XYZ file of C-alpha atoms in Angstrom:
557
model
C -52.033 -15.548 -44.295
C -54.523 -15.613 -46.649
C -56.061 -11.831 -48.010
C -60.123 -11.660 -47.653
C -61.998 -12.686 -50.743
C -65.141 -11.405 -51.981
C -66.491 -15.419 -51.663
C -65.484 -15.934 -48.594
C -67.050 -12.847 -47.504
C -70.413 -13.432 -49.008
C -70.252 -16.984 -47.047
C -69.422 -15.744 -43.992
C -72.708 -13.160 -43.563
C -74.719 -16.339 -45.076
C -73.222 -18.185 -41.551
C -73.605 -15.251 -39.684
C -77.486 -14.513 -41.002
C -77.963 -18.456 -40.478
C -76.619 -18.269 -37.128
C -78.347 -15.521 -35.873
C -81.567 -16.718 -36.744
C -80.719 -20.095 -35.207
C -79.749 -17.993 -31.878
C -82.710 -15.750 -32.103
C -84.715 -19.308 -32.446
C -83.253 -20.671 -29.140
C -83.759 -17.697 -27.276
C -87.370 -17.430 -28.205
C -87.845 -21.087 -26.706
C -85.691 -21.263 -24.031
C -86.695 -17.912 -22.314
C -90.331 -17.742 -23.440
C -92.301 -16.094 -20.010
C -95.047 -15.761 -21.652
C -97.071 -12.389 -21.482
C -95.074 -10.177 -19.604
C -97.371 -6.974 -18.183
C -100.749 -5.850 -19.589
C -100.170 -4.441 -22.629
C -99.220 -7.593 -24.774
C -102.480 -8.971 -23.035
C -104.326 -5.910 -24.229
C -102.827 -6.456 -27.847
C -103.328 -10.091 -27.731
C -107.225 -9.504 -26.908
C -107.593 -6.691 -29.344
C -106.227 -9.387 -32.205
C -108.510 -12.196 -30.619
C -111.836 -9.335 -31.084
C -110.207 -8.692 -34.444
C -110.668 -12.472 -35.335
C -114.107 -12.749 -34.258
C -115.681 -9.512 -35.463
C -115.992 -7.878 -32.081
C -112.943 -4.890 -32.682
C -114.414 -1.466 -31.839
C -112.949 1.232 -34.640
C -114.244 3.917 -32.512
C -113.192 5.287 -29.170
C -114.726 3.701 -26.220
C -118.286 4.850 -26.044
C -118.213 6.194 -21.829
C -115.099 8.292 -23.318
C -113.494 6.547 -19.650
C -110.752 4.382 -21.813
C -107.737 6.360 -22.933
C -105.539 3.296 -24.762
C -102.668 4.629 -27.625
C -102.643 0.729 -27.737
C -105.901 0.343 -29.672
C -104.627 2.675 -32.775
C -101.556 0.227 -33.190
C -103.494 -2.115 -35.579
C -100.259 -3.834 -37.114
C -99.104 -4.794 -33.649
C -102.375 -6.941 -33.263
C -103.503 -7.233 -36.850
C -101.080 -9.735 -38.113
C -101.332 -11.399 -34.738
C -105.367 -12.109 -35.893
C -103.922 -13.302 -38.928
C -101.468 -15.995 -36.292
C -104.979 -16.794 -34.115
C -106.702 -17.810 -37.289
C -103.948 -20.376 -38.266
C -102.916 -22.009 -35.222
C -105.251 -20.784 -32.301
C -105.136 -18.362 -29.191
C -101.986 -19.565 -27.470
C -98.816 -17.878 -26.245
C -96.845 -18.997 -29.196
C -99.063 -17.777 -31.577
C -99.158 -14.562 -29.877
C -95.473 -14.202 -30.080
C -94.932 -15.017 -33.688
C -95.043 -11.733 -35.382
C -92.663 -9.942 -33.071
C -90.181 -13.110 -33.452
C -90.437 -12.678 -37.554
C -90.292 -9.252 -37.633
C -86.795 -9.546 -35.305
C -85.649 -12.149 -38.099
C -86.708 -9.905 -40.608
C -84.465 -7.146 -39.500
C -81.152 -9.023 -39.632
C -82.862 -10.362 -43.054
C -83.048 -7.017 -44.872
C -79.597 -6.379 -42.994
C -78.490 -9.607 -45.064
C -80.455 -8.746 -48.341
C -79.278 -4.952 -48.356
C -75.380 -5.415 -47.889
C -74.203 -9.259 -48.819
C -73.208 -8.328 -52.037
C -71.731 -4.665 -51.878
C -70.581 -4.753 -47.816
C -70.073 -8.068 -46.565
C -68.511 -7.434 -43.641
C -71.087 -4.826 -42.944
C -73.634 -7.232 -43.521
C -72.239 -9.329 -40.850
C -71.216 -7.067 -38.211
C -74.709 -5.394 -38.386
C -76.303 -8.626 -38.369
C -74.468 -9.878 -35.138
C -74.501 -6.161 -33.084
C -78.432 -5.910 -33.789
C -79.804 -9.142 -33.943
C -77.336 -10.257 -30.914
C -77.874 -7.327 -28.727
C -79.745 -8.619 -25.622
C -82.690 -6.365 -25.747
C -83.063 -7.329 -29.787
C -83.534 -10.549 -28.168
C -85.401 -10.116 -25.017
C -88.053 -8.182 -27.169
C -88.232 -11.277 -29.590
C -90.652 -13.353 -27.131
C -93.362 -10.847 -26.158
C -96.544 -8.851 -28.286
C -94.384 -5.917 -27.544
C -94.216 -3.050 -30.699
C -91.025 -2.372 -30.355
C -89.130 -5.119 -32.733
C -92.060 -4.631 -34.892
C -91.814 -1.039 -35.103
C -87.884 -0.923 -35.986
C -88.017 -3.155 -38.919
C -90.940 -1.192 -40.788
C -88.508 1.907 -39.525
C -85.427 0.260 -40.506
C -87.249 -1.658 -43.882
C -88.159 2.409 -44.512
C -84.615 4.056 -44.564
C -83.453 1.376 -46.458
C -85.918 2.470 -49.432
C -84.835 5.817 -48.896
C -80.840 5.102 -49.399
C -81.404 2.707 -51.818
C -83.763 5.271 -53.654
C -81.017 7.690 -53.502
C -78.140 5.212 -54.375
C -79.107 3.355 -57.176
C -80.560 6.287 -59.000
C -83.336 3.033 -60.469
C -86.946 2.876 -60.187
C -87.277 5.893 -57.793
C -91.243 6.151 -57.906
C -91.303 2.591 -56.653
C -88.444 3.293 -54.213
C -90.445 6.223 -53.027
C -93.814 5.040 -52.677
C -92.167 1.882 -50.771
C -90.415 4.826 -48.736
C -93.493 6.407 -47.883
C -95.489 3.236 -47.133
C -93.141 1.779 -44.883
C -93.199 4.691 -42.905
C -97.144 4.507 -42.559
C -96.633 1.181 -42.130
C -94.135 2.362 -39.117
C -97.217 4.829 -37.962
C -99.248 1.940 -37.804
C -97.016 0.437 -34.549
C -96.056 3.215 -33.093
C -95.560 6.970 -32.501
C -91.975 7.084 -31.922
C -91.539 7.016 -35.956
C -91.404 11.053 -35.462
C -87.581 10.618 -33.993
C -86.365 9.966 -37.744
C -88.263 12.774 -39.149
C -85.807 15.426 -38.998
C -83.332 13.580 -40.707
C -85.985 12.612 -43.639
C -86.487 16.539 -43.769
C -82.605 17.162 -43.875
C -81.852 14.832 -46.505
C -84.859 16.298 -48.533
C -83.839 19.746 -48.216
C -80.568 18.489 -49.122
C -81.474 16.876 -52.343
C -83.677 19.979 -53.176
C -80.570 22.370 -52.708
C -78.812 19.817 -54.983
C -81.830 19.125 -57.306
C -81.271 15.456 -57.321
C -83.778 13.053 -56.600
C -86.633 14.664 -57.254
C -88.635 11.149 -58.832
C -88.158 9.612 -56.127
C -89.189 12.470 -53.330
C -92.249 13.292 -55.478
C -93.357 9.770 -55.831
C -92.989 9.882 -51.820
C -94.614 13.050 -50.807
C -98.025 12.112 -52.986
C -97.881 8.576 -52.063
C -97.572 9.655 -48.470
C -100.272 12.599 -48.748
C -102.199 10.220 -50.038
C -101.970 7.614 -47.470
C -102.597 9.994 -44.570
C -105.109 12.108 -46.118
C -107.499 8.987 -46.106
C -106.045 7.953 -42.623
C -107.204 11.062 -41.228
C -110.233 10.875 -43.069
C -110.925 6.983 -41.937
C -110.595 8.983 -38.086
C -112.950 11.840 -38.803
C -115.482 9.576 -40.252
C -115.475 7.036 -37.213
C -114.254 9.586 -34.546
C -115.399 13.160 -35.569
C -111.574 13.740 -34.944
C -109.225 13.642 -37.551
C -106.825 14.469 -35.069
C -108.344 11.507 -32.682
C -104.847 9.506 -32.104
C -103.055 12.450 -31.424
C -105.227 13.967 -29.317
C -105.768 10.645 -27.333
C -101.548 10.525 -27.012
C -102.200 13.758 -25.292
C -105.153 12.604 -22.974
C -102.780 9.802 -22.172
C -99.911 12.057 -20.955
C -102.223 14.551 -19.546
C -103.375 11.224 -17.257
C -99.861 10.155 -16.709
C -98.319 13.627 -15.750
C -97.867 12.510 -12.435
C -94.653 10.676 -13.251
C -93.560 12.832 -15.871
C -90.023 15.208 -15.202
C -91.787 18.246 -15.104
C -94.723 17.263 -12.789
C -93.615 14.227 -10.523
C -89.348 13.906 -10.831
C -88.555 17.342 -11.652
C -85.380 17.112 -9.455
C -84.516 14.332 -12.254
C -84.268 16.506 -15.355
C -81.467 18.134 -15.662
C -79.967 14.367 -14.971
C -81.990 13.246 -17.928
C -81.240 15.919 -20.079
C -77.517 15.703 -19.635
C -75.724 12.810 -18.886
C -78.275 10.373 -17.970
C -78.748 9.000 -21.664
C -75.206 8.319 -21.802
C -74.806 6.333 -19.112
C -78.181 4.803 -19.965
C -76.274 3.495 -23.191
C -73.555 2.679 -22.045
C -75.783 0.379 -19.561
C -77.309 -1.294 -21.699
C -74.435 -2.766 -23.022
C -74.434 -0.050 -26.566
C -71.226 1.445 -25.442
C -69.197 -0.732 -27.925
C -71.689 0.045 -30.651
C -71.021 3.786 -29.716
C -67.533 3.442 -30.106
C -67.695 1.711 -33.586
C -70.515 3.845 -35.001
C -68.100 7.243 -34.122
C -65.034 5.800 -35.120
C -66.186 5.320 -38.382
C -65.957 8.682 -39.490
C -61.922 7.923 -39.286
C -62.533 5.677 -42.273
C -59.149 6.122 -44.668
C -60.807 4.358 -47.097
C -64.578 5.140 -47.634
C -67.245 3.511 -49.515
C -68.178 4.776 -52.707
C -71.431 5.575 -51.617
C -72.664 7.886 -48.637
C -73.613 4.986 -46.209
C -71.597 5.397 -43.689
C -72.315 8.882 -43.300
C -75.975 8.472 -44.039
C -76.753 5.631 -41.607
C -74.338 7.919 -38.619
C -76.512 10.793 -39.655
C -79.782 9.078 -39.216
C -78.200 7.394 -35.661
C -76.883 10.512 -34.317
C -79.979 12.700 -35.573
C -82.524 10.004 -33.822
C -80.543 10.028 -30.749
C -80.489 13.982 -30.249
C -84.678 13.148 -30.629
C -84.630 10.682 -28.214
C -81.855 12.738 -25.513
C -83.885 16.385 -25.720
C -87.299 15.258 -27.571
C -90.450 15.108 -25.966
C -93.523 12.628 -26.071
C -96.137 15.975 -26.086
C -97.087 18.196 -27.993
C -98.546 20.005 -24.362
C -95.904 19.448 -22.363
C -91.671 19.081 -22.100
C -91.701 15.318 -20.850
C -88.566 13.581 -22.588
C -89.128 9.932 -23.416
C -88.602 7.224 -20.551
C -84.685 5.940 -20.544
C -85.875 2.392 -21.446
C -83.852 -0.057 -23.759
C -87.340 -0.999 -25.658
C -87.863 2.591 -26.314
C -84.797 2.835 -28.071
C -85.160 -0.161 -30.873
C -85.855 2.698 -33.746
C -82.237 3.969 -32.993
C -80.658 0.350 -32.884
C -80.553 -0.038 -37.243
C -78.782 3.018 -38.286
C -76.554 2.742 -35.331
C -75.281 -0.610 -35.485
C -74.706 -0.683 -39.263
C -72.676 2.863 -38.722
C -70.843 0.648 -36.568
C -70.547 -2.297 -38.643
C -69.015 0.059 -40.693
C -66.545 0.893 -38.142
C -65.924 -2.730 -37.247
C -65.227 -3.349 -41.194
C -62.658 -0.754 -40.422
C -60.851 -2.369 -38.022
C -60.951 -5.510 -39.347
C -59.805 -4.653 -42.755
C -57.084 -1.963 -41.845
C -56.392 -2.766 -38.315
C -56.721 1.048 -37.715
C -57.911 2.107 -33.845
C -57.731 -1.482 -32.302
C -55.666 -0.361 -29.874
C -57.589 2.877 -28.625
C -60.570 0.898 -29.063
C -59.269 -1.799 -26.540
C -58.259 1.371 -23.988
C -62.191 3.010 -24.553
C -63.605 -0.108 -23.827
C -61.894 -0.979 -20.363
C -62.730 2.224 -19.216
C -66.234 1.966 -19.421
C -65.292 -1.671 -17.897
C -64.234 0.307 -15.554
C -66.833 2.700 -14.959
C -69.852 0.503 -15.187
C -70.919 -0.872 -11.746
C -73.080 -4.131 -13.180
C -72.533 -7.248 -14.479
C -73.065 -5.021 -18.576
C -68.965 -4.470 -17.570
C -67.639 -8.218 -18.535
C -69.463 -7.460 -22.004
C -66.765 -4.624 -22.154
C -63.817 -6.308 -20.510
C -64.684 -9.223 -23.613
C -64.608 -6.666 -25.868
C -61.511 -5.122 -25.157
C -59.550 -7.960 -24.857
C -60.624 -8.943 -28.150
C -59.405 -5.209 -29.391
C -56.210 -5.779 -27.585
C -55.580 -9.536 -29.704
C -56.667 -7.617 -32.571
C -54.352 -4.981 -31.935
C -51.272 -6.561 -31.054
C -51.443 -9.211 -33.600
C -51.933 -6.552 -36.558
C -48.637 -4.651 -34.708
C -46.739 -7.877 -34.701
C -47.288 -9.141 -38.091
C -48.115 -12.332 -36.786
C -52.082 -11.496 -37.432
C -52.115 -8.501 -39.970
C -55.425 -6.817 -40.462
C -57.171 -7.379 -43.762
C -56.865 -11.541 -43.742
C -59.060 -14.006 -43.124
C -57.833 -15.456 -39.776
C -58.040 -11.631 -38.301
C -61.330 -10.894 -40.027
C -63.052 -14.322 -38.454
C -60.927 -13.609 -35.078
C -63.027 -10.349 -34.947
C -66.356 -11.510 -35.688
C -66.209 -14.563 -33.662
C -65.294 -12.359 -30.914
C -67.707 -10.075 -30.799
C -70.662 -12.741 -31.955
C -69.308 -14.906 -28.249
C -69.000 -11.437 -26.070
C -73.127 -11.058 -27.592
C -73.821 -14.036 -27.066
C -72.456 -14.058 -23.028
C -75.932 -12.914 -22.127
C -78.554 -13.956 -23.938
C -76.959 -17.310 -23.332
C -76.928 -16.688 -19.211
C -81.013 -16.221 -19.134
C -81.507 -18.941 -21.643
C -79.948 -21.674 -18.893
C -82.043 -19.663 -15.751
C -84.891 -21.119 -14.982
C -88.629 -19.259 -15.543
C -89.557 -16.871 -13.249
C -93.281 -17.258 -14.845
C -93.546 -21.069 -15.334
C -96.098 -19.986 -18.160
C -95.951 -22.787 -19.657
C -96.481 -25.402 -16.562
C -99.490 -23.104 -15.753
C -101.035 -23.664 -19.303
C -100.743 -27.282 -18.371
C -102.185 -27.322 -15.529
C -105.543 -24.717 -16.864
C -105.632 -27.365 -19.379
C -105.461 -30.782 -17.743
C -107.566 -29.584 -14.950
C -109.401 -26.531 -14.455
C -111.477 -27.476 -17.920
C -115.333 -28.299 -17.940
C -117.168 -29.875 -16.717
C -114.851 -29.133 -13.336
C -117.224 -25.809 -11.687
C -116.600 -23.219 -8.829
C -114.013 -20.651 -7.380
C -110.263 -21.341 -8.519
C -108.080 -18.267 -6.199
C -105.455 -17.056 -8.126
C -102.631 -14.140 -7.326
C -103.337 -10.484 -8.143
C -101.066 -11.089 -11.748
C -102.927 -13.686 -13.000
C -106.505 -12.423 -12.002
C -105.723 -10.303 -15.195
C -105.251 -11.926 -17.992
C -106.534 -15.495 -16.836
C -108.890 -15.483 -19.444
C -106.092 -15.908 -22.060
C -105.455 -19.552 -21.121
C -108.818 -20.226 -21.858
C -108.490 -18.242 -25.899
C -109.774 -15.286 -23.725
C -113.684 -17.377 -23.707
C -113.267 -18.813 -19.880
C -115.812 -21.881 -19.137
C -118.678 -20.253 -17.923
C -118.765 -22.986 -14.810
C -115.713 -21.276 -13.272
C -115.057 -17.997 -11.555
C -111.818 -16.688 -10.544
C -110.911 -14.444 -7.496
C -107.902 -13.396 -5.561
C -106.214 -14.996 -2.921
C -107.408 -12.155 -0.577
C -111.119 -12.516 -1.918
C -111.487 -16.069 0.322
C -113.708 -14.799 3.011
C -116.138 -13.450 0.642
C -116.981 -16.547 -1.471
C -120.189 -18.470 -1.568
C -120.592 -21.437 -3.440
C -123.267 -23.379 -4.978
C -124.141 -27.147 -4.908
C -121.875 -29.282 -7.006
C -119.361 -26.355 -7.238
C -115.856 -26.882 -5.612
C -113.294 -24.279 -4.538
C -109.418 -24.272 -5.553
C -105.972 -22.534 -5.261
C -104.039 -22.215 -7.719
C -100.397 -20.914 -6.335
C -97.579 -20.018 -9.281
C -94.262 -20.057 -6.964
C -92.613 -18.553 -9.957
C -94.503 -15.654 -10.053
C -94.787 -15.660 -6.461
C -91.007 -14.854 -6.204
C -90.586 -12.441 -9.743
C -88.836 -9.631 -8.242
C -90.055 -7.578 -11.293
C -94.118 -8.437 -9.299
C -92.936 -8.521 -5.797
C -91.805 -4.979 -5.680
C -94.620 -3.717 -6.829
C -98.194 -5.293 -7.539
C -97.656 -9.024 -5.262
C -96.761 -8.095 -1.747
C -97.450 -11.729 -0.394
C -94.744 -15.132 -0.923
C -96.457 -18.592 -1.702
C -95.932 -19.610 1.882
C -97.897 -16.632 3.139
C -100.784 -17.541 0.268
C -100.812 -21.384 1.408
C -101.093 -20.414 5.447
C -104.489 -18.805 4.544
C -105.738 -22.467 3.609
C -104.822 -23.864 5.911
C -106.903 -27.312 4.982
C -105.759 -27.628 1.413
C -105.070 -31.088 -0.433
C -102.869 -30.833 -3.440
C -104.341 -32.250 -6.808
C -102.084 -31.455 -8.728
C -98.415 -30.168 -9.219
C -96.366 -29.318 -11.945
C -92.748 -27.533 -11.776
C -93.458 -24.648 -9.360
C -97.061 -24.628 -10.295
C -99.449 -26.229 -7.583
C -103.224 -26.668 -7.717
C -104.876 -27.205 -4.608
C -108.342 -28.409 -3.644
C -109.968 -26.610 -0.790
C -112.441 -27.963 1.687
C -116.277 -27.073 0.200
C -117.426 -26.777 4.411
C -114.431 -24.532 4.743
C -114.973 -22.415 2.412
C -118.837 -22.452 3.355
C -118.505 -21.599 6.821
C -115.617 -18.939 5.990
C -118.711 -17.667 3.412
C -121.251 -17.641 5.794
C -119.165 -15.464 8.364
C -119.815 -12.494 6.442
């Protein structure tokens, strides 16, 4: 067998950086769905007003809008920066959360290739694999963006402390990146108590004190003029925060406390585990804990300082709360948790490098992982059953001598493994087929409901929403769009026509149907009744509707 080289190890994360960045790449095409719910469509307009000059700084006038979404500038900023290079369309949209999901496993890649190679990889693959890494990829969502300025951010801060080098520039990048993070979203506060533990730390210690100074004045200096920018356009230098606050005070409804009291002693025990464990995290779980069994660590704190920041973020997220006002724990959704996602899968890349160089805990590994096979009750339990198989080989062929831990057959057998048990997923929704059919819709708006074509196009209750982004959010003045339900209300003018435009797709989402579309296609085609089709493409139909029929309907009113 031959022993692991420091080459072949550096090769191996430039295949597995290459290959999840290829993967990442397919997923983005194959499962694009374009935008997803209103809040990409609300970012996506706020970059298009950005572009054109029309971008209120201020709260809304009427004081009636209450949107966090509208503080987020480097959600929509960069996406401006996308519009003014290759136009309003969905792809466009999308780019910045696809780079800044490459960047991620990039700075994974950059930060350990040399010194951790096998860390490099196995972070690489349990990040940028993980499903919801993924499924986040394709839509103006902050989450992806948010965890690599949070992830880019502790990196500055270890590698501040590490190297010992350049610690103003360290720090100020520290405390940028971190404003930066502020910039996309709130949840940035979750790593805050283990910034103010490791400070407190070095202060005991006296060490590091270049680096934490350069920090704390390049950070008071940042916020200092942020607040300042908000008192000047707001009167509030408190405005975001206080607007988070309007926002839960409006939402308290469906908070624990309010509307699913009965609910929090679940979520607030229990619940978060099984949430993780759900989500398919469970092996990343194992991994990051078991690597505090290291009998070899490295000569550096990472381990312990990426576990620390993963453990300390997930206490936030289990007991923290999204008000200041009020106890209301953060929803148990797997984009909420993309901030934790960094420090705990390179904790457990660190625990995989364990196994993979020493063989240690294969076995128990292998026995942890088929019980939560076991235990889970969804289709997240072959990811485990794969997983502990591949323990088990691992295992027995380290026992037997016929593999032995610390080679290079063993060491690829492991991260092949796990990179096909990721992959099991992702690849399943890739080969489904839309349930949106964005992108036969955008073909049809184009090819025929363009000028100088005039009247009433009906259209379900999802796209009555953001319709105006297939047309770079500046519809043709000509036509008007209504609901399906709106028929029996419509007059038209001379020269104007009336059309149905039916999205079977959407019309059988179960993610729409449960809530917000509570008719099928069929239902939407037997109220026009004399419809000819014009056009068809995929399970996107555009219909032309009889002007007299829609006249006389019109003039029953």
């Amino acid at each position: 067998m031959t022993p692991l080289s420091a080459i072949r190890l550096h090769r191996w994360a430039d295949l597995t950086f290459g290959f999840v960045v290829l993967f990442t790449l397919a997923y983005f095409v194959f499962t694009h769905e374009g935008l997803y719910a209103l809040d990409d469509y609300y970012y996506a307009r706020y970059a298009h007003q950005l572009l054109n000059g029309t971008f209120q700084l201020g709260p809304d006038p009427q004081r009636l809008l209450h949107d966090p979404l509208h503080e987020r500038w480097l959600i929509f900023g960069p996406v401006a920066l996308c519009y003014a290079l290759f136009g309003v369309n969905i792809v466009s949209t999308t780019l910045w959360p696809l780079l800044a999901t490459l960047a991620c496993s990039a700075l994974l890649w950059w930060y350990y290739r040399r010194r951790e190679p096998l860390v490099a990889s196995g972070a690489m693959l349990l990040l940028g694999l993980h499903y919801f890494t993924l499924n986040l990829s394709n839509y103006l969502y902050p989450d992806n963006i948010n965890m690599l300025a949070c992830l880019a951010a502790s990196v500055a801060l270890h590698a501040g402390r590490r190297s010992g080098r350049n610690a103003e520039a360290w720090g100020a990048g520290f405390a940028a990146l971190n404003f930066a993070a502020i910039l996309c979203k709130e949840t940035l506060v979750y790593y805050l108590p283990f910034y103010l533990g490791v400070f407190v730390l070095d202060v005991v210690r006296r060490q590091h004190w270049r680096l934490w100074a350069t920090a704390v004045l390049t950070g008071t200096g940042l916020l200092a003029a942020y607040l300042l920018f908000y008192q000047v356009q707001t009167h509030d230098a408190l405005y975001r925060i206080h607007l988070i606050e309007q926002t839960n005070d409006f939402l308290k409804e469906g908070n624990y406390l309010e509307g699913n009291r009965a609910g929090l002693l679940f979520r607030l025990t229990y619940g978060p585990l099984l949430f993780l464990t759900g989500t398919g995290l469970g092996f990343v779980l194992l991994l990051a804990l078991g690597s505090l069994r290291s009998a070899a660590p490295t000569p550096a704190d990472d381990r312990q300082f990426w576990l620390g920041l993963a453990l300390s973020t997930l206490l936030c997220y289990w007991l923290g709360s999204t008000s200041l006002t009020q106890y209301n724990p953060i929803t148990l959704q797997p984009r909420m948790l993309t901030p934790l996602l960094p420090p705990l899968c390179l904790a457990a890349a660190f625990g995989l490098r364990d196994v993979l160089v020493q063989g240690r805990g294969a076995a128990l590994y292998a026995l942890l992982l088929l019980l939560l096979a076991a235990l889970d009750r969804s289709s997240v339990a072959v990811l485990y059953l794969g997983w502990a198989l591949l323990m088990l080989l691992l295992a027995m062929g380290h026992r037997t001598r016929k593999l032995p831990a610390g080679t290079t057959s063993y060491a690829a057998l492991g991260l092949l493994g796990v990179a096909a048990v990721l992959a099991l997923r992702p690849a399943y929704f890739m080969q489904k087929p839309s349930v949106s059919a964005h992108f036969a819709q955008d073909r049809i708006v184009r090819q025929h409901l363009q000028p100088p074509r005039r009247g009433v196009v009906f259209v379900d209750d999802y796209l009555i929403g953001n319709v105006d982004f297939y047309y770079g959010f500046a519809p043709p003045p000509g036509l008007q769009f209504r609901r399906f339900w709106a028929r029996d209300s419509v007059q038209l003018r001379p020269g104007e026509g009336a059309f149905l435009l039916l999205n079977r797709a959407t019309l059988s989402n179960p993610e729409l149907t449960r809530k917000l579309l509570r008719y099928s296609a069929d239902s939407a085609l037997s109220w026009y009744p004399q419809r000819g089709l014009l056009a068809q493409d995929g399970p996107v139909e555009l219909y032309q509707i009889p002007l007299n029929q829609t006249q006389k309907v019109g003039q029953t009113r």
